[in-house]
Amino acid sequence: MENLGYLFAVYTIVWAVMFGYVLILIRGQNKLRQEIQQLKDSIKEKSP
Amino acid sequence: MISRDDVGDKAIEVRKLTRTFDDFPALRGIDLEVARGESLVIFGPNGAGKTTLIRVLSTIIRPSSGTVLIDGLNIKEHAEKARRLIGVVSHHPFLYANLSAYENLEFYGRLYDVPDLKTRIGEVTTLVGMTARLHDRVSTFSRGMQQRFAIARALLHRPQIMLLDEPETGLDQQAVALLWEVLRGEAAARRTVVMTTHNLERGLDLASRLLIMSRGKIVFEGGGKSLDLAGLKQAYQDVTAEAGCPQ
Amino acid sequence: MLSRILLALSLVLLVTSLALIFFVVPTERTMGVVQRIFYWHVPLAWNSFLAFFVVFIASVAYLWKRTKNWDILASASAEVGVVFTTLFLISGSIWAKPIWGVWWTWEPRLTTALVLWLIYIAYLLVRAYASSSERGARFAAVVGIVGFLDVPIVFLSITLWRTQHPSAVIFTGGLADPRMILTLVVSIFTFTALYALLLVQRVAFKKGEEDLRRLKRLAESE
Amino acid sequence: MTFWRKVFAITWKDVLSEFRAREIITSVLVFTILVIIIFNFAFGERVEMVAVAPGMLWVTFTFAGVLSLNRSFILEKEDGCFEGLLVSPASRDVIYTGKMLASLVFLLVIEAIALPVFAFLFNLTVLTPEITAITLLATIGFVACGTLFSALATNTKARELVLPILFLPVVVPVIIGAVNASELALSGKSWGDMTGWLGILAAFDVVFLTVAYLVFDYVIEE
């Protein structure tokens, strides 16, 4: 039963990497959305 | 395919040509017709798209959209046939430094299937006045000499159309004079010449028609004879001033 | 909308798969409890391969049609594929340790995955090294095609190599219990859903970046 | 017929240029001998030569291949010569085949000189028909895929780096095949024992000649 550590290691790592990857993607997308919004606003301000 | 008869006397026909590099529009809608035997000279500030246009015409760069016909041949489908009709001289001589001038010309002659190659090499070498150095290695030549052989290389397969992209770059006065002499001879031989240059005076002298490009568009067109140097300089300044400060 | 459905689907499948692996499936006799790594290890491999297949198809389509969207799909899939392959390699290596006493074994499938991983890292690098993004897309497409066609030859050569120099083999096969098969199938679906989710997200992200670039250009030329 | 005439014009131009400058063959040959010497210091008398010779041979030739392939297109880019090829009516297939044959000639010359050096220094019988066949098949594989990647690499920002990063993982089957076949050949096995390996080498050659021929256009166009 001492091999249980290896089992948990695999499942934790796979989980963590997947979770991290999704998190990075979501964060990036949010930042992107903000930037696009800012840009749109600034364009609107220039030419009302 | 358009048959030759429909084309009549047009050597080059460009319609709605655009080319973008990533997001940068180097050519933004070029319409251009060049009649057979015409000498067209293109002026324009750096970044105007002159080089890109010449490179598209010489089939190195693909258009993003629009069509290019060389002697009625669409370069998309008949690139190889079109390439046979074109002679290109650019900033680079396209010569292999480790080979002799003769070996270089022999190599290109084989690629173009030039008949009676030996005689032809003799002819073009005489034309550019380099017979004495024919068997020397290209690496021993000065820039001017290399460019003379580059002209010989471009003429080797008797192209109907000569495309020259600032061919006088790095040339000494003597070589420039020779180049112009050769080109005038070429124009007289009913060969079509399209050339870009910064040298307004010489360009005007050669041109039967001239264009000014700016920011990927043709912005000025004039007949070679109806325009004097002062008029051309004025037109060029107007264009560069406009391009210099956008808005 | 699509990504919401995929998110929900993959979450449900993920929980089911974990429940099956930890509570339902019987322990394999020879390898013991670590054999349960198998139920995620295999789906990772399967979906890496799927991802690289998508890269191949999208690369061919890009070279043919030259539309940006195919390139975005190819590069997104390659990235997700590299993440999956990395996890496959890690899980294989952790599995090898208790069973064979070593972290790494030159087992054919593991070795092929390592070579694949290197090819697709190169795929991602070529894009970064190219002097323009259009060029990068073209070069990457070429690597995506060449790399994928290389896979069967790599696998064949490594398999033949291992049969001549035998060593540890992880896959002894033999899923005796129907519950084992069920767990594996559910896990495969889990990771396929995850792959689809990540792919959709990554594509949307890349398209957003593309839009931003275009907007910036527009703002500059105003 | 004009196809081959133009191909040979390109190959001949490269061979002639190399004959004049002796740049590629001399430098790669010196490199090869240096590698052999370094191997000797690394392994010394500790191991039996027959055991490591095949690996040593093919590690040396692989890196020699990378060096020589890299040089081939960089020379073409200097003085804009490659544009001269592009504006000429030589089709892209002609350019690929011509450059590939030139690289093949260079590598075969290097190997023809290096193999006797090997035989001399390590007292191995490498000058056999078996080794010759293996070397030929493997070298064709090298240049088939190397010419494609080398053309690609010269159009990137880090040319010297990109070629090995792309080339090495993709040619893994050739290296495995060549090393193992050479091992069998050196231990005096018959042709029959090598068929598997020769088959893999041949398969790689066929696949890569075909694919590289098909996609070469996309690597050099603009």
XYZ file of C-alpha atoms in Angstrom:
739
model
C 0.000 0.000 0.000
C 3.007 2.327 0.199
C 2.628 2.804 -3.564
C -0.434 4.909 -2.894
C 1.808 7.981 -2.861
C 2.683 7.497 -6.528
C -0.963 7.121 -7.415
C -1.910 10.314 -5.658
C 1.055 12.115 -7.143
C -0.114 11.335 -10.674
C -3.691 12.377 -10.070
C -2.671 15.543 -8.267
C -0.206 16.596 -10.939
C -2.632 15.957 -13.801
C -5.324 17.862 -11.920
C -3.075 20.752 -11.046
C -1.674 21.169 -14.540
C -5.118 21.015 -16.144
C -6.526 23.440 -13.610
C -3.578 25.791 -14.004
C -3.830 25.724 -17.768
C -7.549 26.527 -17.718
C -6.887 29.302 -15.197
C -4.197 30.845 -17.398
C -6.534 30.702 -20.381
C -9.411 32.337 -18.525
C -7.180 35.037 -17.083
C -5.670 35.787 -20.461
C -9.089 36.041 -22.007
C -10.346 38.405 -19.342
C -7.333 40.640 -19.780
C -7.867 40.570 -23.507
C -11.513 41.516 -23.156
C -10.559 44.444 -20.953
C -7.965 45.646 -23.399
C -10.371 45.429 -26.320
C -12.962 47.387 -24.338
C -10.445 50.061 -23.458
C -9.393 50.381 -27.043
C -12.982 50.641 -28.222
C -13.669 53.350 -25.657
C -10.627 55.324 -26.663
C -11.637 55.119 -30.310
C -15.129 56.324 -29.423
C -13.724 59.238 -27.454
C -11.604 60.323 -30.373
C -14.476 60.312 -32.840
C -17.742 60.981 -31.023
C -6.718 31.518 -69.928
C -6.751 34.686 -71.902
C -5.384 34.121 -75.370
C -2.541 36.274 -76.623
C -4.752 38.084 -79.138
C -6.995 39.530 -76.466
C -4.029 40.971 -74.686
C -2.928 42.925 -77.677
C 0.141 44.951 -76.904
C 0.064 44.810 -73.127
C 3.225 43.382 -71.611
C 2.053 43.681 -68.031
C -1.434 43.988 -66.692
C -2.068 44.383 -62.979
C -5.538 44.537 -61.527
C -6.543 45.376 -57.953
C -3.261 44.064 -56.650
C -2.782 44.043 -52.892
C -0.154 42.554 -50.695
C -0.031 42.683 -46.934
C 2.800 41.527 -44.701
C 1.061 40.330 -41.565
C -1.017 43.467 -40.934
C 1.080 45.889 -42.894
C -0.427 46.724 -46.300
C 2.588 47.112 -48.588
C 0.445 47.343 -51.710
C -3.084 48.692 -51.424
C -4.834 48.210 -54.720
C -2.539 48.689 -57.689
C -3.978 48.926 -61.207
C -1.360 49.127 -63.866
C -0.939 48.457 -67.544
C 2.374 48.505 -69.294
C 2.385 48.440 -73.061
C 4.919 46.426 -74.963
C 8.069 48.434 -75.567
C 7.263 50.982 -72.910
C 9.849 52.184 -70.378
C 8.053 52.689 -67.130
C 9.953 54.276 -64.269
C 8.574 54.169 -60.750
C 9.578 56.705 -58.126
C 8.588 56.920 -54.526
C 9.916 57.367 -51.000
C 11.247 54.403 -49.037
C 8.470 52.099 -47.923
C 6.167 53.194 -50.732
C 5.884 49.621 -52.020
C 8.118 49.923 -55.088
C 10.263 46.936 -54.223
C 7.243 44.866 -53.255
C 5.618 45.669 -56.603
C 8.720 44.652 -58.551
C 9.012 41.485 -56.490
C 5.386 40.602 -57.162
C 5.892 41.220 -60.878
C 8.990 39.027 -60.840
C 6.933 36.229 -59.173
C 9.006 36.128 -55.988
C 6.192 37.426 -53.781
C 2.647 36.202 -54.161
C -0.130 38.764 -54.286
C -2.577 38.761 -51.361
C -5.341 39.517 -53.833
C -5.736 40.758 -57.379
C -4.332 39.479 -60.623
C -1.062 39.940 -62.444
C -0.770 39.084 -66.117
C 2.633 38.931 -67.749
C 2.185 38.966 -71.506
C -1.347 37.705 -70.921
C -0.173 34.866 -68.650
C -1.621 34.825 -65.168
C 1.368 34.381 -62.866
C -0.689 32.272 -60.524
C -1.216 29.463 -63.007
C 1.577 30.028 -65.491
C 4.385 31.161 -63.238
C 7.057 29.195 -65.083
C 6.097 30.437 -68.534
C 5.893 33.987 -67.195
C 9.330 33.690 -65.560
C 10.842 32.857 -68.926
C 9.736 36.258 -70.250
C 11.196 38.257 -67.378
C 14.725 39.432 -66.681
C 15.337 40.740 -63.162
C 18.054 43.032 -61.828
C 17.872 43.901 -58.150
C 20.163 45.244 -55.424
C 21.781 41.827 -55.278
C 23.650 40.489 -58.293
C 22.368 36.873 -57.856
C 25.858 35.612 -58.675
C 27.662 32.816 -56.839
C 30.882 34.238 -55.444
C 32.902 31.020 -55.765
C 32.146 30.536 -59.432
C 33.548 32.430 -62.375
C 31.300 34.823 -64.255
C 31.183 32.377 -67.140
C 30.108 29.504 -64.893
C 27.404 31.681 -63.372
C 26.049 32.639 -66.771
C 26.276 29.032 -67.928
C 24.281 27.946 -64.871
C 21.487 30.464 -65.442
C 21.546 29.709 -69.152
C 20.782 26.073 -68.376
C 17.911 27.006 -66.079
C 16.397 29.126 -68.850
C 17.129 26.588 -71.612
C 19.029 29.205 -73.589
C 19.891 27.806 -77.021
C 23.442 28.141 -78.308
C 24.536 29.177 -74.848
C 28.226 29.792 -75.514
C 27.612 32.338 -78.245
C 24.920 34.058 -76.213
C 27.203 34.385 -73.190
C 29.753 36.017 -75.477
C 27.135 38.433 -76.755
C 25.856 39.621 -73.395
C 29.357 39.888 -71.975
C 30.381 42.098 -74.849
C 27.252 44.170 -74.311
C 28.243 44.977 -70.726
C 31.874 45.356 -71.689
C 33.286 42.644 -69.433
C 34.805 40.175 -71.898
C 38.244 40.436 -70.282
C 37.021 39.267 -66.862
C 34.638 36.556 -68.024
C 36.629 33.677 -66.564
C 37.513 35.303 -63.246
C 35.766 34.420 -60.037
C 32.895 36.653 -59.033
C 34.404 37.131 -55.555
C 37.299 39.071 -57.137
C 34.961 41.613 -58.747
C 34.041 45.041 -57.471
C 30.401 45.780 -56.818
C 30.133 47.628 -60.113
C 31.573 44.726 -62.082
C 29.260 42.295 -60.355
C 26.309 44.449 -61.273
C 27.417 44.541 -64.901
C 27.412 40.777 -64.953
C 24.069 40.857 -63.196
C 22.731 42.830 -66.159
C 24.307 40.314 -68.515
C 22.666 37.539 -66.507
C 19.278 39.205 -66.736
C 19.576 39.693 -70.503
C 20.897 36.192 -71.161
C 17.594 34.560 -72.111
C 16.419 37.530 -74.217
C 13.584 38.494 -71.870
C 10.722 40.534 -73.303
C 10.344 42.344 -70.028
C 13.103 43.762 -67.847
C 12.313 44.430 -64.193
C 14.864 46.523 -62.362
C 14.720 47.400 -58.701
C 17.036 50.320 -57.990
C 19.711 48.778 -60.144
C 22.098 51.690 -59.679
C 22.508 51.023 -55.929
C 26.204 50.747 -55.148
C 27.304 51.380 -58.702
C 30.035 53.791 -59.724
C 29.207 56.570 -62.164
C 30.712 54.709 -65.089
C 28.664 51.618 -64.436
C 25.471 53.641 -64.074
C 26.162 55.301 -67.404
C 26.714 51.916 -69.010
C 23.568 50.509 -67.439
C 21.533 53.360 -68.845
C 23.099 52.949 -72.233
C 22.219 49.269 -72.221
C 18.694 49.995 -71.074
C 18.171 52.604 -73.753
C 19.318 50.068 -76.273
C 16.877 47.643 -74.742
C 14.011 50.093 -74.936
C 14.872 50.741 -78.540
C 14.703 47.000 -79.143
C 11.003 47.092 -78.217
C 11.725 45.484 -74.917
C 9.529 46.506 -72.019
C 11.370 48.007 -69.073
C 9.945 48.554 -65.607
C 12.315 50.159 -63.164
C 12.318 51.730 -59.726
C 14.847 54.387 -58.876
C 15.601 57.312 -56.585
C 17.429 59.185 -59.288
C 14.785 61.528 -60.693
C 16.979 62.976 -63.387
C 18.131 59.748 -64.952
C 14.771 58.126 -64.442
C 13.021 60.924 -66.283
C 15.548 60.678 -69.048
C 14.780 57.008 -69.637
C 11.067 56.917 -68.990
C 8.430 56.906 -71.659
C 6.022 57.020 -68.748
C 6.501 57.466 -65.038
C 4.702 56.773 -61.808
C 5.084 57.923 -58.265
C 4.074 55.524 -55.528
C 3.330 56.352 -51.943
C 2.085 54.163 -49.103
C 1.217 51.235 -51.325
C -0.624 53.187 -53.996
C 0.072 54.832 -57.303
C -0.445 58.525 -56.592
C 0.925 60.197 -59.689
C 1.170 59.246 -63.291
C 2.764 61.242 -66.061
C 4.030 60.932 -69.585
C 7.794 61.081 -69.889
C 7.829 63.698 -72.618
C 5.213 66.066 -71.269
C 7.004 66.431 -67.936
C 10.240 68.266 -67.228
C 12.545 67.716 -64.276
C 11.202 70.676 -62.333
C 7.641 69.400 -62.723
C 8.642 65.919 -61.604
C 10.531 67.275 -58.599
C 7.513 69.309 -57.610
C 5.186 66.307 -57.926
C 7.597 64.127 -55.971
C 7.887 66.675 -53.184
C 4.123 66.996 -52.945
C 3.812 63.255 -52.579
C 6.564 62.835 -49.998
C 5.260 65.764 -47.994
C 1.851 64.156 -47.923
C 3.250 60.757 -46.994
C 5.511 62.313 -44.368
C 2.685 63.665 -42.228
C -0.394 61.479 -42.289
C -3.890 62.645 -41.245
C -22.260 28.608 -25.081
C -20.318 25.699 -26.520
C -17.595 26.153 -23.943
C -20.230 26.199 -21.121
C -21.605 22.857 -22.284
C -18.111 21.426 -22.626
C -17.147 22.732 -19.198
C -20.188 21.127 -17.571
C -19.698 17.905 -19.491
C -16.038 17.587 -18.616
C -16.684 18.345 -14.945
C -19.376 15.680 -14.707
C -17.203 13.169 -16.540
C -14.205 14.061 -14.416
C -16.066 13.333 -11.179
C -17.493 10.112 -12.602
C -14.108 8.986 -13.807
C -12.483 9.696 -10.432
C -15.273 7.914 -8.591
C -14.905 4.871 -10.828
C -11.134 4.825 -10.459
C -11.061 5.189 -6.684
C -14.202 3.395 -5.556
C -15.474 1.005 -8.182
C -12.697 -0.538 -10.175
C -11.032 -3.630 -8.645
C -7.316 -3.547 -7.901
C -5.213 -5.243 -10.535
C -3.408 -8.277 -9.139
C 0.192 -8.051 -10.339
C 0.800 -4.325 -10.163
C -1.454 -3.453 -7.288
C -2.923 -0.075 -6.683
C -0.591 1.942 -8.943
C -2.126 0.228 -11.934
C -4.936 2.747 -11.492
C -2.635 5.355 -13.084
C -3.409 3.504 -16.284
C -6.948 4.932 -16.425
C -5.679 8.442 -16.941
C -2.373 7.595 -18.556
C -3.989 5.983 -21.594
C -6.591 8.710 -22.245
C -3.794 11.291 -22.116
C -1.905 9.403 -24.797
C -5.015 8.905 -26.850
C -5.909 12.579 -26.780
C -2.356 13.766 -27.447
C -2.552 11.752 -30.580
C -5.972 13.175 -31.401
C -4.607 16.684 -30.835
C -1.685 16.109 -33.201
C -3.995 14.592 -35.765
C -6.060 17.787 -35.619
C -2.821 19.769 -36.077
C -2.080 17.706 -39.165
C -5.529 18.193 -40.698
C -5.607 21.912 -39.870
C -2.089 22.351 -41.276
C -3.040 20.751 -44.574
C -6.178 22.890 -44.676
C -4.168 26.024 -43.894
C -1.675 25.469 -46.683
C -4.541 24.776 -49.038
C -6.983 27.542 -48.095
C -4.669 30.066 -46.421
C -7.283 31.212 -43.958
C -6.097 32.395 -40.579
C -8.647 30.285 -38.708
C -7.067 27.006 -39.769
C -3.741 28.232 -38.488
C -5.287 29.273 -35.180
C -6.875 25.834 -34.842
C -3.587 24.087 -35.630
C -1.515 26.082 -33.177
C -4.134 25.824 -30.413
C -4.373 22.073 -30.857
C -0.586 21.720 -30.855
C -0.385 23.576 -27.564
C -3.038 21.462 -25.890
C -1.378 18.386 -27.386
C 1.954 19.340 -25.853
C 0.295 19.801 -22.434
C -1.315 16.345 -22.723
C 1.916 14.725 -23.882
C 3.778 16.323 -20.990
C 1.248 14.863 -18.547
C 1.457 11.506 -20.304
C 5.224 11.490 -19.890
C 5.002 12.524 -16.223
C 2.368 9.923 -15.390
C 4.291 7.219 -17.250
C 7.440 8.096 -15.412
C 5.742 8.064 -11.998
C 4.180 4.744 -12.864
C 7.539 3.268 -13.866
C 9.142 4.100 -10.530
C 7.258 1.718 -8.192
C 6.899 -1.000 -10.819
C 10.392 -1.037 -12.309
C 12.346 0.956 -9.775
C 13.336 3.587 -12.350
C 11.836 6.925 -13.298
C 12.298 6.390 -16.962
C 12.080 3.333 -19.162
C 12.675 3.255 -22.896
C 9.348 1.613 -23.443
C 8.210 2.075 -27.090
C 5.090 4.098 -26.366
C 6.789 6.292 -23.794
C 9.784 6.832 -26.070
C 7.585 7.632 -29.056
C 5.724 10.160 -26.898
C 9.041 11.760 -25.935
C 10.031 12.138 -29.586
C 6.562 13.492 -30.393
C 6.852 15.956 -27.556
C 10.149 17.219 -28.977
C 8.704 17.539 -32.492
C 5.757 19.612 -31.301
C 7.916 21.765 -29.052
C 9.849 22.499 -32.240
C 6.507 23.215 -33.921
C 5.755 25.874 -31.313
C 9.297 27.280 -31.498
C 9.350 27.655 -35.289
C 6.469 30.063 -35.013
C 8.382 32.182 -32.527
C 11.543 32.196 -34.643
C 9.878 33.121 -37.930
C 10.345 36.700 -39.043
C 6.648 37.307 -39.711
C 3.522 35.666 -38.368
C 2.353 34.635 -41.840
C 5.677 32.913 -42.425
C 5.529 31.360 -38.981
C 2.117 29.926 -39.761
C 3.346 28.441 -43.029
C 6.479 26.938 -41.504
C 4.572 25.547 -38.558
C 2.087 23.940 -40.947
C 4.953 22.212 -42.754
C 6.325 20.934 -39.447
C 2.817 19.841 -38.415
C 2.489 17.749 -41.555
C 5.993 16.313 -41.634
C 5.994 15.622 -37.892
C 2.732 13.731 -37.952
C 3.738 11.547 -40.900
C 6.906 10.743 -38.995
C 5.009 9.282 -36.023
C 4.316 5.786 -37.415
C 7.928 5.419 -38.565
C 9.197 6.563 -35.176
C 6.908 4.107 -33.404
C 7.864 1.225 -35.692
C 11.572 1.860 -35.311
C 11.376 2.162 -31.543
C 9.258 -0.973 -31.229
C 11.675 -2.934 -33.367
C 14.561 -1.519 -31.370
C 12.962 -2.598 -28.063
C 12.231 -6.117 -29.245
C 15.950 -6.465 -29.883
C 16.938 -4.849 -26.592
C 14.109 -5.945 -24.332
C 13.312 -3.900 -21.263
C 10.440 -2.990 -19.033
C 7.080 -2.904 -20.710
C 4.346 -0.960 -18.962
C 1.397 -2.192 -20.901
C 0.920 -5.826 -20.094
C -2.606 -5.459 -21.381
C -5.342 -7.770 -20.143
C -8.254 -5.855 -18.677
C -9.906 -8.842 -17.088
C -12.800 -7.109 -15.355
C -15.630 -5.373 -17.302
C -15.500 -2.607 -14.680
C -11.930 -1.893 -15.803
C -13.063 -1.451 -19.382
C -15.926 0.801 -18.285
C -13.567 2.983 -16.256
C -11.134 3.285 -19.136
C -13.884 4.224 -21.591
C -15.316 6.861 -19.247
C -11.837 8.279 -18.678
C -11.170 8.458 -22.388
C -14.389 10.424 -22.858
C -13.431 12.642 -19.933
C -10.169 13.648 -21.495
C -11.680 14.026 -24.943
C -14.185 16.468 -23.442
C -11.334 18.235 -21.648
C -9.378 18.402 -24.882
C -12.377 19.900 -26.695
C -12.894 22.418 -23.889
C -9.256 23.512 -23.848
C -9.162 23.680 -27.618
C -12.268 25.865 -27.821
C -10.888 28.146 -25.101
C -7.477 28.399 -26.710
C -8.960 29.126 -30.139
C -11.192 31.836 -28.677
C -8.185 33.324 -26.908
C -6.125 33.393 -30.085
C -8.974 34.906 -32.059
C -9.305 37.571 -29.369
C -5.613 38.372 -29.700
C -6.066 38.621 -33.444
C -9.001 41.020 -33.005
C -6.989 43.113 -30.592
C -4.149 43.394 -33.075
C -6.547 44.469 -35.789
C -8.207 47.018 -33.500
C -4.832 48.440 -32.565
C -3.963 48.881 -36.219
C -7.277 50.569 -36.762
C -6.667 52.883 -33.825
C -3.224 53.763 -35.197
C -4.484 54.600 -38.664
C -7.314 56.759 -37.322
C 14.223 15.504 -69.523
C 14.422 19.261 -68.965
C 13.548 18.511 -65.338
C 16.701 16.507 -64.793
C 18.826 18.827 -66.879
C 17.887 21.723 -64.618
C 18.271 19.593 -61.484
C 21.784 18.635 -62.501
C 22.556 22.263 -63.351
C 21.769 23.188 -59.732
C 23.619 20.201 -58.298
C 26.619 20.819 -60.530
C 26.688 24.492 -59.571
C 26.829 23.506 -55.883
C 29.463 20.850 -56.442
C 31.616 23.202 -58.510
C 31.270 25.982 -55.956
C 32.224 23.573 -53.185
C 35.139 22.249 -55.205
C 36.444 25.811 -55.484
C 35.992 26.865 -51.884
C 36.090 23.450 -50.166
C 34.230 25.151 -47.376
C 31.644 22.556 -46.388
C 33.570 19.355 -46.914
C 36.803 20.540 -45.279
C 35.186 22.015 -42.201
C 32.747 19.160 -41.694
C 35.511 16.627 -42.172
C 37.673 18.315 -39.570
C 34.643 18.378 -37.280
C 34.049 14.663 -37.900
C 37.600 13.712 -37.013
C 37.461 15.887 -33.908
C 34.301 14.109 -32.807
C 35.935 10.731 -33.346
C 38.878 11.793 -31.211
C 36.620 13.154 -28.479
C 34.722 9.877 -28.470
C 37.994 8.099 -28.019
C 38.798 10.194 -24.947
C 35.281 9.802 -23.607
C 35.150 6.016 -23.881
C 38.825 5.166 -24.067
C 39.775 1.584 -23.402
C 36.918 1.000 -21.019
C 34.542 -0.376 -23.596
C 34.815 -2.743 -26.446
C 34.956 -0.757 -29.664
C 32.525 -2.978 -31.580
C 29.856 -2.189 -28.984
C 30.013 1.594 -29.269
C 31.267 1.995 -32.833
C 27.844 2.025 -34.549
C 26.525 4.660 -32.160
C 29.671 6.712 -32.489
C 29.553 6.481 -36.261
C 25.986 7.719 -36.522
C 26.197 10.409 -33.882
C 29.140 11.773 -35.854
C 27.357 11.579 -39.192
C 24.163 13.109 -37.819
C 25.936 16.193 -36.562
C 28.055 16.372 -39.686
C 24.794 16.307 -41.640
C 23.317 19.173 -39.650
C 26.428 21.281 -40.236
C 26.617 20.636 -43.929
C 22.882 21.055 -44.579
C 22.855 24.350 -42.733
C 25.686 25.669 -44.836
C 24.074 24.668 -48.116
C 21.198 27.152 -47.921
C 23.076 29.874 -46.098
C 25.479 30.022 -49.060
C 22.483 30.325 -51.341
C 21.094 33.250 -49.355
C 24.306 35.237 -49.524
C 24.325 37.697 -52.428
C 20.633 36.984 -52.907
C 21.360 34.025 -55.153
C 18.293 32.195 -53.969
C 16.140 34.900 -55.513
C 17.928 34.271 -58.767
C 16.673 30.696 -58.560
C 13.174 31.841 -57.638
C 12.784 34.169 -60.617
C 14.149 31.554 -63.010
C 11.806 29.094 -64.707
C 13.191 26.260 -62.563
C 10.172 24.908 -60.706
C 10.256 24.437 -56.959
C 10.562 20.682 -57.403
C 13.692 21.237 -59.481
C 15.196 23.448 -56.787
C 14.434 20.908 -54.049
C 15.788 17.965 -55.995
C 18.882 19.839 -57.111
C 19.769 21.076 -53.641
C 19.010 17.674 -52.144
C 21.312 15.854 -54.578
C 24.092 18.352 -53.896
C 23.811 17.780 -50.142
C 23.746 14.039 -50.791
C 26.997 14.278 -52.734
C 28.680 16.321 -49.989
C 27.625 13.988 -47.202
C 28.588 10.879 -49.134
C 32.023 12.333 -49.813
C 32.438 13.150 -46.125
C 31.344 9.636 -45.161
C 33.564 8.041 -47.782
C 36.537 9.757 -46.178
C 35.443 9.305 -42.566
C 34.672 5.585 -42.786
C 38.247 4.516 -43.625
C 39.442 6.790 -40.811
C 37.126 4.866 -38.513
C 38.406 1.575 -39.853
C 41.973 2.714 -39.351
C 41.643 4.185 -35.849
C 39.425 1.556 -34.302
C 40.407 -1.499 -36.236
C 36.881 -2.080 -37.546
C 35.842 -3.592 -40.844
C 33.433 -0.887 -41.910
C 34.203 -0.996 -45.622
C 31.668 -3.686 -46.473
C 28.725 -3.737 -48.894
C 26.355 -3.910 -45.904
C 27.698 -0.748 -44.293
C 27.739 0.961 -47.682
C 24.059 0.173 -48.272
C 23.079 1.296 -44.770
C 25.051 4.523 -45.110
C 23.481 5.279 -48.472
C 19.915 4.668 -47.261
C 20.407 6.669 -44.072
C 22.089 9.552 -45.857
C 19.234 9.803 -48.371
C 16.855 10.075 -45.405
C 19.024 12.779 -43.851
C 19.125 14.954 -46.948
C 15.485 14.327 -47.930
C 14.203 15.863 -44.723
C 17.276 18.017 -44.041
C 16.982 19.967 -47.289
C 13.390 20.870 -46.462
C 14.192 21.990 -42.911
C 17.368 23.750 -43.920
C 15.443 25.836 -46.468
C 12.931 26.579 -43.728
C 15.605 27.437 -41.175
C 17.373 29.979 -43.416
C 14.169 32.019 -43.462
C 14.016 32.286 -39.677
C 15.746 34.544 -37.193
C 17.905 31.831 -35.623
C 18.935 29.722 -38.604
C 21.751 27.753 -36.987
C 19.488 26.795 -34.115
C 16.276 25.966 -35.913
C 17.663 23.229 -38.150
C 18.911 20.893 -35.376
C 15.798 21.523 -33.257
C 13.568 20.416 -36.119
C 15.838 17.902 -37.744
C 17.002 15.775 -34.810
C 13.647 14.564 -33.430
C 12.292 13.892 -36.903
C 15.257 11.768 -38.005
C 15.125 9.575 -34.896
C 13.969 6.574 -36.993
C 16.935 6.968 -39.336
C 19.367 7.093 -36.440
C 17.823 4.057 -34.720
C 17.721 2.155 -37.998
C 21.238 3.036 -39.063
C 22.801 2.316 -35.649
C 21.132 -1.052 -35.251
C 21.725 -2.180 -38.805
C 25.373 -1.143 -38.525
C 25.667 -3.048 -35.268
C 24.373 -6.195 -36.963
C 26.613 -5.628 -39.960
C 29.704 -5.086 -37.809
C 29.074 -8.275 -35.869
C 28.998 -10.139 -39.154
C 25.272 -10.862 -39.416
C 23.706 -11.563 -42.792
C 21.461 -9.296 -44.885
C 18.435 -11.260 -43.717
C 18.902 -10.135 -40.121
C 18.911 -6.515 -41.195
C 15.786 -6.437 -43.354
C 13.653 -4.852 -40.636
C 16.054 -1.963 -40.225
C 16.700 -1.509 -43.900
C 12.922 -1.481 -44.371
C 12.525 1.334 -41.857
C 15.305 3.332 -43.491
C 13.747 2.807 -46.924
C 10.271 3.719 -45.644
C 11.623 6.936 -44.146
C 13.374 7.786 -47.403
C 10.261 7.237 -49.498
C 7.909 9.112 -47.143
C 10.225 12.067 -46.718
C 11.228 12.395 -50.350
C 7.551 12.492 -51.275
C 6.364 14.829 -48.526
C 9.301 17.214 -48.761
C 8.836 17.367 -52.524
C 5.166 18.267 -51.995
C 5.572 20.914 -49.297
C 8.897 22.470 -50.334
C 7.050 25.212 -52.211
C 5.460 26.466 -48.983
C 8.829 26.802 -47.307
C 10.422 29.068 -49.904
C 7.528 31.155 -51.212
C 6.793 34.606 -49.854
